[in-house]
């Protein structure tokens, strides 16, 4: 009996196999994908908060251009192969994406037509009608009234000498005239001036802006745009400043507006 009491007690622990899946690497891949997705999400939220509506629209236009790129654009001797800027085939090569003016008017909405002209002027989806120096003075935007093509002065580059158009303004107008001629819409000319730094007894903004507007009107026939297409010519003086500083040179500007829903004027 004493021998039985002294016998050692041996405890066997049964090892359960399986359940080792958590030691694999599959969960790491899934976790990395999750972290990457979350990082992309927060980056997107940060960018939406840190950018303006205009910047977001520019990014959208870059990744989803409204004007398709033509695969039919060909080469030739010289930059325009002997064609003018207003020729249909030339517009294709300059970024109109294989859509000629006649096709645009017949098969797309007016909105798409105006967007195509804006893209051609600024070079979105193709080559701009303007060179780098001219582009510094140009802005385009679509409004409820129509397509606004704006030319504005800079401190080192005025558009007028008093009421006399400078060569820069004539070059800007000539560069976009082909696009304007391709549309049947009526046009409006609006001229704005910077505020005078010193209050005078007889403000000169009104006569100066209206005189400049008439000077632009007189330039249109020379650029091939019929005077009969004009619906109005207006001088606004300094009543609608663009820049925060009303006296800024940037407020000296000319707006050529391609009006919406206009019947073709008599030629």
PDB file of C-alpha atoms in Angstrom:
ATOM      1  CA  UNK A   1       0.000   0.000   0.000  1.00  0.00           C
ATOM      2  CA  UNK A   2       2.812   2.375   0.840  1.00  0.00           C
ATOM      3  CA  UNK A   3       4.258   1.760  -2.615  1.00  0.00           C
ATOM      4  CA  UNK A   4       1.040   2.859  -4.254  1.00  0.00           C
ATOM      5  CA  UNK A   5       0.986   6.129  -2.321  1.00  0.00           C
ATOM      6  CA  UNK A   6       4.498   7.018  -3.376  1.00  0.00           C
ATOM      7  CA  UNK A   7       3.837   6.444  -7.073  1.00  0.00           C
ATOM      8  CA  UNK A   8       4.412   9.785  -8.994  1.00  0.00           C
ATOM      9  CA  UNK A   9       1.406  11.456 -10.563  1.00  0.00           C
ATOM     10  CA  UNK A  10       1.917  12.150 -14.285  1.00  0.00           C
ATOM     11  CA  UNK A  11      -0.405  14.659 -16.011  1.00  0.00           C
ATOM     12  CA  UNK A  12      -0.587  14.494 -19.789  1.00  0.00           C
ATOM     13  CA  UNK A  13      -1.724  17.625 -21.634  1.00  0.00           C
ATOM     14  CA  UNK A  14      -3.330  16.959 -24.957  1.00  0.00           C
ATOM     15  CA  UNK A  15      -2.093  19.274 -27.689  1.00  0.00           C
ATOM     16  CA  UNK A  16      -4.926  20.473 -29.828  1.00  0.00           C
ATOM     17  CA  UNK A  17      -3.876  20.955 -33.441  1.00  0.00           C
ATOM     18  CA  UNK A  18      -5.296  23.561 -35.802  1.00  0.00           C
ATOM     19  CA  UNK A  19      -6.177  27.184 -35.097  1.00  0.00           C
ATOM     20  CA  UNK A  20      -2.847  28.348 -36.453  1.00  0.00           C
ATOM     21  CA  UNK A  21      -4.389  30.359 -39.235  1.00  0.00           C
ATOM     22  CA  UNK A  22      -3.877  33.632 -37.384  1.00  0.00           C
ATOM     23  CA  UNK A  23      -0.152  33.128 -37.675  1.00  0.00           C
ATOM     24  CA  UNK A  24      -0.349  33.448 -41.488  1.00  0.00           C
ATOM     25  CA  UNK A  25       0.262  36.672 -43.521  1.00  0.00           C
ATOM     26  CA  UNK A  26      -3.123  37.089 -45.219  1.00  0.00           C
ATOM     27  CA  UNK A  27      -4.460  39.389 -42.503  1.00  0.00           C
ATOM     28  CA  UNK A  28      -1.499  41.709 -42.974  1.00  0.00           C
ATOM     29  CA  UNK A  29      -2.354  42.227 -46.644  1.00  0.00           C
ATOM     30  CA  UNK A  30      -5.985  42.968 -45.801  1.00  0.00           C
ATOM     31  CA  UNK A  31      -4.953  45.369 -43.043  1.00  0.00           C
ATOM     32  CA  UNK A  32      -2.514  47.176 -45.371  1.00  0.00           C
ATOM     33  CA  UNK A  33      -5.263  47.583 -47.982  1.00  0.00           C
ATOM     34  CA  UNK A  34      -7.564  48.995 -45.315  1.00  0.00           C
ATOM     35  CA  UNK A  35      -4.952  51.484 -44.078  1.00  0.00           C
ATOM     36  CA  UNK A  36      -4.191  52.563 -47.663  1.00  0.00           C
ATOM     37  CA  UNK A  37      -7.885  53.113 -48.388  1.00  0.00           C
ATOM     38  CA  UNK A  38      -8.304  55.153 -45.216  1.00  0.00           C
ATOM     39  CA  UNK A  39      -5.255  57.268 -46.061  1.00  0.00           C
ATOM     40  CA  UNK A  40      -6.627  57.936 -49.553  1.00  0.00           C
ATOM     41  CA  UNK A  41     -10.002  58.863 -48.057  1.00  0.00           C
ATOM     42  CA  UNK A  42      -8.536  61.361 -45.597  1.00  0.00           C
ATOM     43  CA  UNK A  43      -6.279  62.819 -48.305  1.00  0.00           C
ATOM     44  CA  UNK A  44      -9.351  63.325 -50.475  1.00  0.00           C
ATOM     45  CA  UNK A  45     -11.237  65.009 -47.636  1.00  0.00           C
ATOM     46  CA  UNK A  46      -8.264  67.274 -46.952  1.00  0.00           C
ATOM     47  CA  UNK A  47      -7.963  68.265 -50.608  1.00  0.00           C
ATOM     48  CA  UNK A  48     -11.682  69.048 -50.828  1.00  0.00           C
ATOM     49  CA  UNK A  49     -11.329  71.335 -47.830  1.00  0.00           C
ATOM     50  CA  UNK A  50      -8.065  72.968 -48.943  1.00  0.00           C
ATOM     51  CA  UNK A  51      -8.988  73.817 -52.548  1.00  0.00           C
ATOM     52  CA  UNK A  52     -11.395  76.296 -54.094  1.00  0.00           C
ATOM     53  CA  UNK A  53     -14.294  75.430 -56.370  1.00  0.00           C
ATOM     54  CA  UNK A  54     -12.353  76.837 -59.331  1.00  0.00           C
ATOM     55  CA  UNK A  55      -9.327  74.651 -58.561  1.00  0.00           C
ATOM     56  CA  UNK A  56     -11.492  71.551 -58.200  1.00  0.00           C
ATOM     57  CA  UNK A  57     -13.152  72.307 -61.526  1.00  0.00           C
ATOM     58  CA  UNK A  58      -9.716  72.655 -63.110  1.00  0.00           C
ATOM     59  CA  UNK A  59      -8.691  69.241 -61.775  1.00  0.00           C
ATOM     60  CA  UNK A  60     -11.921  67.713 -63.029  1.00  0.00           C
ATOM     61  CA  UNK A  61     -11.375  69.212 -66.477  1.00  0.00           C
ATOM     62  CA  UNK A  62      -7.805  67.870 -66.539  1.00  0.00           C
ATOM     63  CA  UNK A  63      -8.813  64.277 -65.838  1.00  0.00           C
ATOM     64  CA  UNK A  64     -12.115  64.422 -67.747  1.00  0.00           C
ATOM     65  CA  UNK A  65     -11.693  66.975 -70.573  1.00  0.00           C
ATOM     66  CA  UNK A  66     -14.935  68.147 -72.103  1.00  0.00           C
ATOM     67  CA  UNK A  67     -13.341  68.122 -75.571  1.00  0.00           C
ATOM     68  CA  UNK A  68     -12.134  64.785 -76.884  1.00  0.00           C
ATOM     69  CA  UNK A  69      -8.776  64.553 -78.621  1.00  0.00           C
ATOM     70  CA  UNK A  70      -8.987  63.815 -82.300  1.00  0.00           C
ATOM     71  CA  UNK A  71      -7.050  60.858 -83.643  1.00  0.00           C
ATOM     72  CA  UNK A  72      -7.375  62.298 -87.105  1.00  0.00           C
ATOM     73  CA  UNK A  73      -5.125  65.301 -86.563  1.00  0.00           C
ATOM     74  CA  UNK A  74      -2.332  65.085 -89.059  1.00  0.00           C
ATOM     75  CA  UNK A  75       0.972  66.737 -89.702  1.00  0.00           C
ATOM     76  CA  UNK A  76       2.183  68.918 -92.492  1.00  0.00           C
ATOM     77  CA  UNK A  77       4.627  71.647 -93.377  1.00  0.00           C
ATOM     78  CA  UNK A  78       4.438  74.562 -90.942  1.00  0.00           C
ATOM     79  CA  UNK A  79       2.490  74.924 -87.722  1.00  0.00           C
ATOM     80  CA  UNK A  80      -0.865  75.407 -89.482  1.00  0.00           C
ATOM     81  CA  UNK A  81      -0.025  73.724 -92.811  1.00  0.00           C
ATOM     82  CA  UNK A  82      -0.966  76.922 -94.651  1.00  0.00           C
ATOM     83  CA  UNK A  83      -4.451  77.135 -93.093  1.00  0.00           C
ATOM     84  CA  UNK A  84      -6.025  79.939 -91.114  1.00  0.00           C
ATOM     85  CA  UNK A  85      -7.070  79.643 -87.467  1.00  0.00           C
ATOM     86  CA  UNK A  86     -10.728  79.759 -88.463  1.00  0.00           C
ATOM     87  CA  UNK A  87     -10.552  76.765 -90.822  1.00  0.00           C
ATOM     88  CA  UNK A  88     -12.472  73.726 -89.584  1.00  0.00           C
ATOM     89  CA  UNK A  89      -9.575  71.322 -90.064  1.00  0.00           C
ATOM     90  CA  UNK A  90      -7.237  73.715 -88.274  1.00  0.00           C
ATOM     91  CA  UNK A  91      -9.578  73.878 -85.284  1.00  0.00           C
ATOM     92  CA  UNK A  92      -9.382  70.084 -85.102  1.00  0.00           C
ATOM     93  CA  UNK A  93      -5.578  70.273 -84.896  1.00  0.00           C
ATOM     94  CA  UNK A  94      -5.770  73.031 -82.282  1.00  0.00           C
ATOM     95  CA  UNK A  95      -7.742  70.932 -79.828  1.00  0.00           C
ATOM     96  CA  UNK A  96     -11.346  71.027 -81.016  1.00  0.00           C
ATOM     97  CA  UNK A  97     -11.223  67.211 -80.919  1.00  0.00           C
ATOM     98  CA  UNK A  98     -12.446  66.495 -84.422  1.00  0.00           C
ATOM     99  CA  UNK A  99     -15.640  68.518 -83.939  1.00  0.00           C
ATOM    100  CA  UNK A 100     -16.061  71.186 -86.583  1.00  0.00           C
ATOM    101  CA  UNK A 101     -18.256  74.234 -85.953  1.00  0.00           C
ATOM    102  CA  UNK A 102     -20.966  72.940 -88.274  1.00  0.00           C
ATOM    103  CA  UNK A 103     -21.049  69.602 -86.444  1.00  0.00           C
ATOM    104  CA  UNK A 104     -21.131  71.335 -83.069  1.00  0.00           C
ATOM    105  CA  UNK A 105     -24.109  73.505 -84.000  1.00  0.00           C
ATOM    106  CA  UNK A 106     -26.055  70.625 -85.482  1.00  0.00           C
ATOM    107  CA  UNK A 107     -25.470  67.812 -82.997  1.00  0.00           C
ATOM    108  CA  UNK A 108     -24.712  69.247 -79.554  1.00  0.00           C
ATOM    109  CA  UNK A 109     -26.271  71.664 -77.122  1.00  0.00           C
ATOM    110  CA  UNK A 110     -25.377  75.337 -76.906  1.00  0.00           C
ATOM    111  CA  UNK A 111     -23.641  74.651 -73.600  1.00  0.00           C
ATOM    112  CA  UNK A 112     -21.300  72.137 -75.216  1.00  0.00           C
ATOM    113  CA  UNK A 113     -20.598  74.571 -78.054  1.00  0.00           C
ATOM    114  CA  UNK A 114     -19.584  77.348 -75.675  1.00  0.00           C
ATOM    115  CA  UNK A 115     -17.482  74.927 -73.622  1.00  0.00           C
ATOM    116  CA  UNK A 116     -15.661  73.841 -76.787  1.00  0.00           C
ATOM    117  CA  UNK A 117     -14.840  77.453 -77.646  1.00  0.00           C
ATOM    118  CA  UNK A 118     -13.608  78.106 -74.107  1.00  0.00           C
ATOM    119  CA  UNK A 119     -11.406  75.004 -74.278  1.00  0.00           C
ATOM    120  CA  UNK A 120      -9.940  76.083 -77.610  1.00  0.00           C
ATOM    121  CA  UNK A 121      -9.146  79.588 -76.338  1.00  0.00           C
ATOM    122  CA  UNK A 122      -7.412  78.390 -73.174  1.00  0.00           C
ATOM    123  CA  UNK A 123      -5.894  75.228 -74.630  1.00  0.00           C
ATOM    124  CA  UNK A 124      -7.699  72.656 -72.472  1.00  0.00           C
ATOM    125  CA  UNK A 125      -7.259  69.289 -74.152  1.00  0.00           C
ATOM    126  CA  UNK A 126      -5.046  70.738 -76.883  1.00  0.00           C
ATOM    127  CA  UNK A 127      -2.995  73.717 -78.004  1.00  0.00           C
ATOM    128  CA  UNK A 128      -4.210  77.194 -77.079  1.00  0.00           C
ATOM    129  CA  UNK A 129      -4.926  79.821 -79.716  1.00  0.00           C
ATOM    130  CA  UNK A 130      -2.852  82.208 -77.597  1.00  0.00           C
ATOM    131  CA  UNK A 131       0.853  82.216 -76.867  1.00  0.00           C
ATOM    132  CA  UNK A 132       2.228  82.160 -73.333  1.00  0.00           C
ATOM    133  CA  UNK A 133       2.493  85.933 -73.037  1.00  0.00           C
ATOM    134  CA  UNK A 134      -1.068  86.494 -74.278  1.00  0.00           C
ATOM    135  CA  UNK A 135      -2.492  83.874 -71.909  1.00  0.00           C
ATOM    136  CA  UNK A 136      -1.360  86.020 -68.965  1.00  0.00           C
ATOM    137  CA  UNK A 137      -4.050  88.521 -69.973  1.00  0.00           C
ATOM    138  CA  UNK A 138      -6.966  86.180 -70.676  1.00  0.00           C
ATOM    139  CA  UNK A 139      -9.671  84.494 -68.611  1.00  0.00           C
ATOM    140  CA  UNK A 140     -12.798  82.704 -69.815  1.00  0.00           C
ATOM    141  CA  UNK A 141     -15.912  81.727 -67.910  1.00  0.00           C
ATOM    142  CA  UNK A 142     -19.423  80.504 -68.610  1.00  0.00           C
ATOM    143  CA  UNK A 143     -22.250  82.519 -67.082  1.00  0.00           C
ATOM    144  CA  UNK A 144     -26.025  82.533 -67.369  1.00  0.00           C
ATOM    145  CA  UNK A 145     -25.615  85.231 -69.994  1.00  0.00           C
ATOM    146  CA  UNK A 146     -23.101  83.386 -72.136  1.00  0.00           C
ATOM    147  CA  UNK A 147     -19.395  82.787 -72.662  1.00  0.00           C
ATOM    148  CA  UNK A 148     -17.269  85.641 -71.324  1.00  0.00           C
ATOM    149  CA  UNK A 149     -13.836  86.080 -72.914  1.00  0.00           C
ATOM    150  CA  UNK A 150     -12.023  88.571 -70.721  1.00  0.00           C
ATOM    151  CA  UNK A 151      -8.860  90.533 -71.598  1.00  0.00           C
ATOM    152  CA  UNK A 152      -7.267  92.332 -68.655  1.00  0.00           C
ATOM    153  CA  UNK A 153      -4.322  94.654 -68.141  1.00  0.00           C
ATOM    154  CA  UNK A 154      -1.286  93.935 -65.980  1.00  0.00           C
ATOM    155  CA  UNK A 155       1.084  96.469 -64.397  1.00  0.00           C
ATOM    156  CA  UNK A 156       3.661  95.984 -67.140  1.00  0.00           C
ATOM    157  CA  UNK A 157       1.197  95.436 -70.015  1.00  0.00           C
ATOM    158  CA  UNK A 158      -1.693  97.911 -70.501  1.00  0.00           C
ATOM    159  CA  UNK A 159      -4.492  97.340 -73.002  1.00  0.00           C
ATOM    160  CA  UNK A 160      -5.088 101.035 -73.686  1.00  0.00           C
ATOM    161  CA  UNK A 161      -3.220 104.300 -73.761  1.00  0.00           C
ATOM    162  CA  UNK A 162      -6.077 106.430 -72.439  1.00  0.00           C
ATOM    163  CA  UNK A 163      -8.701 105.318 -74.990  1.00  0.00           C
ATOM    164  CA  UNK A 164      -6.331 104.157 -77.727  1.00  0.00           C
ATOM    165  CA  UNK A 165      -6.081 100.340 -78.013  1.00  0.00           C
ATOM    166  CA  UNK A 166      -2.546  99.033 -77.631  1.00  0.00           C
ATOM    167  CA  UNK A 167      -1.071  96.389 -79.993  1.00  0.00           C
ATOM    168  CA  UNK A 168      -1.506  93.786 -77.233  1.00  0.00           C
ATOM    169  CA  UNK A 169      -5.292  94.201 -77.259  1.00  0.00           C
ATOM    170  CA  UNK A 170      -5.402  93.982 -81.053  1.00  0.00           C
ATOM    171  CA  UNK A 171      -3.352  90.760 -80.940  1.00  0.00           C
ATOM    172  CA  UNK A 172      -5.608  89.231 -78.283  1.00  0.00           C
ATOM    173  CA  UNK A 173      -8.735  90.047 -80.247  1.00  0.00           C
ATOM    174  CA  UNK A 174      -7.246  88.746 -83.475  1.00  0.00           C
ATOM    175  CA  UNK A 175      -6.212  85.460 -81.823  1.00  0.00           C
ATOM    176  CA  UNK A 176      -9.743  84.577 -80.669  1.00  0.00           C
ATOM    177  CA  UNK A 177     -11.632  86.104 -83.600  1.00  0.00           C
ATOM    178  CA  UNK A 178     -11.669  82.799 -85.480  1.00  0.00           C
ATOM    179  CA  UNK A 179     -13.560  81.105 -82.660  1.00  0.00           C
ATOM    180  CA  UNK A 180     -15.992  84.013 -82.373  1.00  0.00           C
ATOM    181  CA  UNK A 181     -16.611  83.979 -86.128  1.00  0.00           C
ATOM    182  CA  UNK A 182     -17.453  80.269 -86.023  1.00  0.00           C
ATOM    183  CA  UNK A 183     -20.542  80.948 -83.883  1.00  0.00           C
ATOM    184  CA  UNK A 184     -23.816  82.590 -84.966  1.00  0.00           C
ATOM    185  CA  UNK A 185     -24.540  84.083 -81.528  1.00  0.00           C
ATOM    186  CA  UNK A 186     -24.908  87.805 -80.942  1.00  0.00           C
ATOM    187  CA  UNK A 187     -22.126  89.551 -79.036  1.00  0.00           C
ATOM    188  CA  UNK A 188     -21.776  92.143 -76.295  1.00  0.00           C
ATOM    189  CA  UNK A 189     -18.794  94.332 -75.416  1.00  0.00           C
ATOM    190  CA  UNK A 190     -18.321  95.491 -71.839  1.00  0.00           C
ATOM    191  CA  UNK A 191     -15.377  97.592 -70.624  1.00  0.00           C
ATOM    192  CA  UNK A 192     -14.366  98.216 -67.006  1.00  0.00           C
ATOM    193  CA  UNK A 193     -11.797 100.614 -65.564  1.00  0.00           C
ATOM    194  CA  UNK A 194      -9.866 100.861 -62.319  1.00  0.00           C
ATOM    195  CA  UNK A 195     -10.983 103.444 -59.786  1.00  0.00           C
ATOM    196  CA  UNK A 196      -9.111 106.711 -59.703  1.00  0.00           C
ATOM    197  CA  UNK A 197      -6.776 106.922 -56.702  1.00  0.00           C
ATOM    198  CA  UNK A 198      -7.878 110.482 -55.977  1.00  0.00           C
ATOM    199  CA  UNK A 199     -11.495 111.653 -55.938  1.00  0.00           C
ATOM    200  CA  UNK A 200     -11.979 114.288 -58.633  1.00  0.00           C
ATOM    201  CA  UNK A 201     -14.728 116.812 -59.165  1.00  0.00           C
ATOM    202  CA  UNK A 202     -15.538 115.286 -62.561  1.00  0.00           C
ATOM    203  CA  UNK A 203     -14.973 111.498 -62.592  1.00  0.00           C
ATOM    204  CA  UNK A 204     -13.362 110.293 -65.816  1.00  0.00           C
ATOM    205  CA  UNK A 205     -14.220 106.591 -65.452  1.00  0.00           C
ATOM    206  CA  UNK A 206     -17.510 106.769 -67.317  1.00  0.00           C
ATOM    207  CA  UNK A 207     -16.333 108.571 -70.472  1.00  0.00           C
ATOM    208  CA  UNK A 208     -13.088 106.563 -70.491  1.00  0.00           C
ATOM    209  CA  UNK A 209     -14.827 103.181 -70.269  1.00  0.00           C
ATOM    210  CA  UNK A 210     -17.440 104.021 -72.916  1.00  0.00           C
ATOM    211  CA  UNK A 211     -14.756 105.436 -75.218  1.00  0.00           C
ATOM    212  CA  UNK A 212     -12.721 102.262 -74.836  1.00  0.00           C
ATOM    213  CA  UNK A 213     -15.791 100.089 -75.498  1.00  0.00           C
ATOM    214  CA  UNK A 214     -16.389 101.942 -78.749  1.00  0.00           C
ATOM    215  CA  UNK A 215     -12.724 101.524 -79.665  1.00  0.00           C
ATOM    216  CA  UNK A 216     -13.071  97.750 -79.250  1.00  0.00           C
ATOM    217  CA  UNK A 217     -16.233  97.824 -81.365  1.00  0.00           C
ATOM    218  CA  UNK A 218     -14.316  99.497 -84.160  1.00  0.00           C
ATOM    219  CA  UNK A 219     -11.665  96.759 -84.039  1.00  0.00           C
ATOM    220  CA  UNK A 220     -14.113  93.886 -84.633  1.00  0.00           C
ATOM    221  CA  UNK A 221     -14.669  94.298 -88.401  1.00  0.00           C
ATOM    222  CA  UNK A 222     -10.913  94.315 -88.934  1.00  0.00           C
ATOM    223  CA  UNK A 223     -10.772  90.954 -87.111  1.00  0.00           C
ATOM    224  CA  UNK A 224     -13.505  89.576 -89.368  1.00  0.00           C
ATOM    225  CA  UNK A 225     -16.402  89.872 -86.904  1.00  0.00           C
ATOM    226  CA  UNK A 226     -19.401  91.663 -88.386  1.00  0.00           C
ATOM    227  CA  UNK A 227     -20.533  94.808 -86.558  1.00  0.00           C
ATOM    228  CA  UNK A 228     -24.156  93.682 -87.086  1.00  0.00           C
ATOM    229  CA  UNK A 229     -23.656  90.911 -84.528  1.00  0.00           C
ATOM    230  CA  UNK A 230     -23.295  93.382 -81.666  1.00  0.00           C
ATOM    231  CA  UNK A 231     -26.257  93.507 -79.298  1.00  0.00           C
ATOM    232  CA  UNK A 232     -24.786  96.141 -76.979  1.00  0.00           C
ATOM    233  CA  UNK A 233     -21.630  98.104 -76.189  1.00  0.00           C
ATOM    234  CA  UNK A 234     -21.318  99.177 -72.555  1.00  0.00           C
ATOM    235  CA  UNK A 235     -18.887 101.081 -70.344  1.00  0.00           C
ATOM    236  CA  UNK A 236     -19.134 100.291 -66.622  1.00  0.00           C
ATOM    237  CA  UNK A 237     -16.424 102.646 -65.312  1.00  0.00           C
ATOM    238  CA  UNK A 238     -15.216 101.353 -61.916  1.00  0.00           C
ATOM    239  CA  UNK A 239     -18.623 100.083 -60.717  1.00  0.00           C
ATOM    240  CA  UNK A 240     -17.756  96.368 -60.920  1.00  0.00           C
ATOM    241  CA  UNK A 241     -14.187  95.939 -59.625  1.00  0.00           C
ATOM    242  CA  UNK A 242     -12.659  92.511 -60.115  1.00  0.00           C
ATOM    243  CA  UNK A 243      -9.760  92.835 -57.682  1.00  0.00           C
ATOM    244  CA  UNK A 244     -10.095  93.592 -53.965  1.00  0.00           C
ATOM    245  CA  UNK A 245      -8.311  96.882 -54.567  1.00  0.00           C
ATOM    246  CA  UNK A 246     -10.564  99.038 -56.790  1.00  0.00           C
ATOM    247  CA  UNK A 247      -7.500 100.954 -58.011  1.00  0.00           C
ATOM    248  CA  UNK A 248      -5.694  97.783 -59.148  1.00  0.00           C
ATOM    249  CA  UNK A 249      -4.622  97.705 -62.788  1.00  0.00           C
ATOM    250  CA  UNK A 250      -6.303  94.286 -63.032  1.00  0.00           C
ATOM    251  CA  UNK A 251      -9.658  96.110 -63.048  1.00  0.00           C
ATOM    252  CA  UNK A 252      -8.879  97.585 -66.474  1.00  0.00           C
ATOM    253  CA  UNK A 253     -10.483  94.916 -68.610  1.00  0.00           C
ATOM    254  CA  UNK A 254     -12.492  94.175 -71.740  1.00  0.00           C
ATOM    255  CA  UNK A 255     -15.177  91.491 -71.868  1.00  0.00           C
ATOM    256  CA  UNK A 256     -16.357  89.979 -75.140  1.00  0.00           C
ATOM    257  CA  UNK A 257     -19.550  88.053 -74.339  1.00  0.00           C
ATOM    258  CA  UNK A 258     -20.915  85.393 -76.675  1.00  0.00           C
ATOM    259  CA  UNK A 259     -24.583  85.648 -75.742  1.00  0.00           C
ATOM    260  CA  UNK A 260     -26.764  82.566 -75.251  1.00  0.00           C
ATOM    261  CA  UNK A 261     -29.904  81.732 -77.238  1.00  0.00           C
ATOM    262  CA  UNK A 262     -29.361  84.387 -79.858  1.00  0.00           C
ATOM    263  CA  UNK A 263     -30.807  84.248 -83.336  1.00  0.00           C
ATOM    264  CA  UNK A 264     -28.207  84.643 -86.086  1.00  0.00           C
ATOM    265  CA  UNK A 265     -27.943  88.360 -86.850  1.00  0.00           C
ATOM    266  CA  UNK A 266     -28.497  89.668 -90.343  1.00  0.00           C
ATOM    267  CA  UNK A 267     -25.309  89.734 -92.395  1.00  0.00           C
TER     268      UNK A 267
END
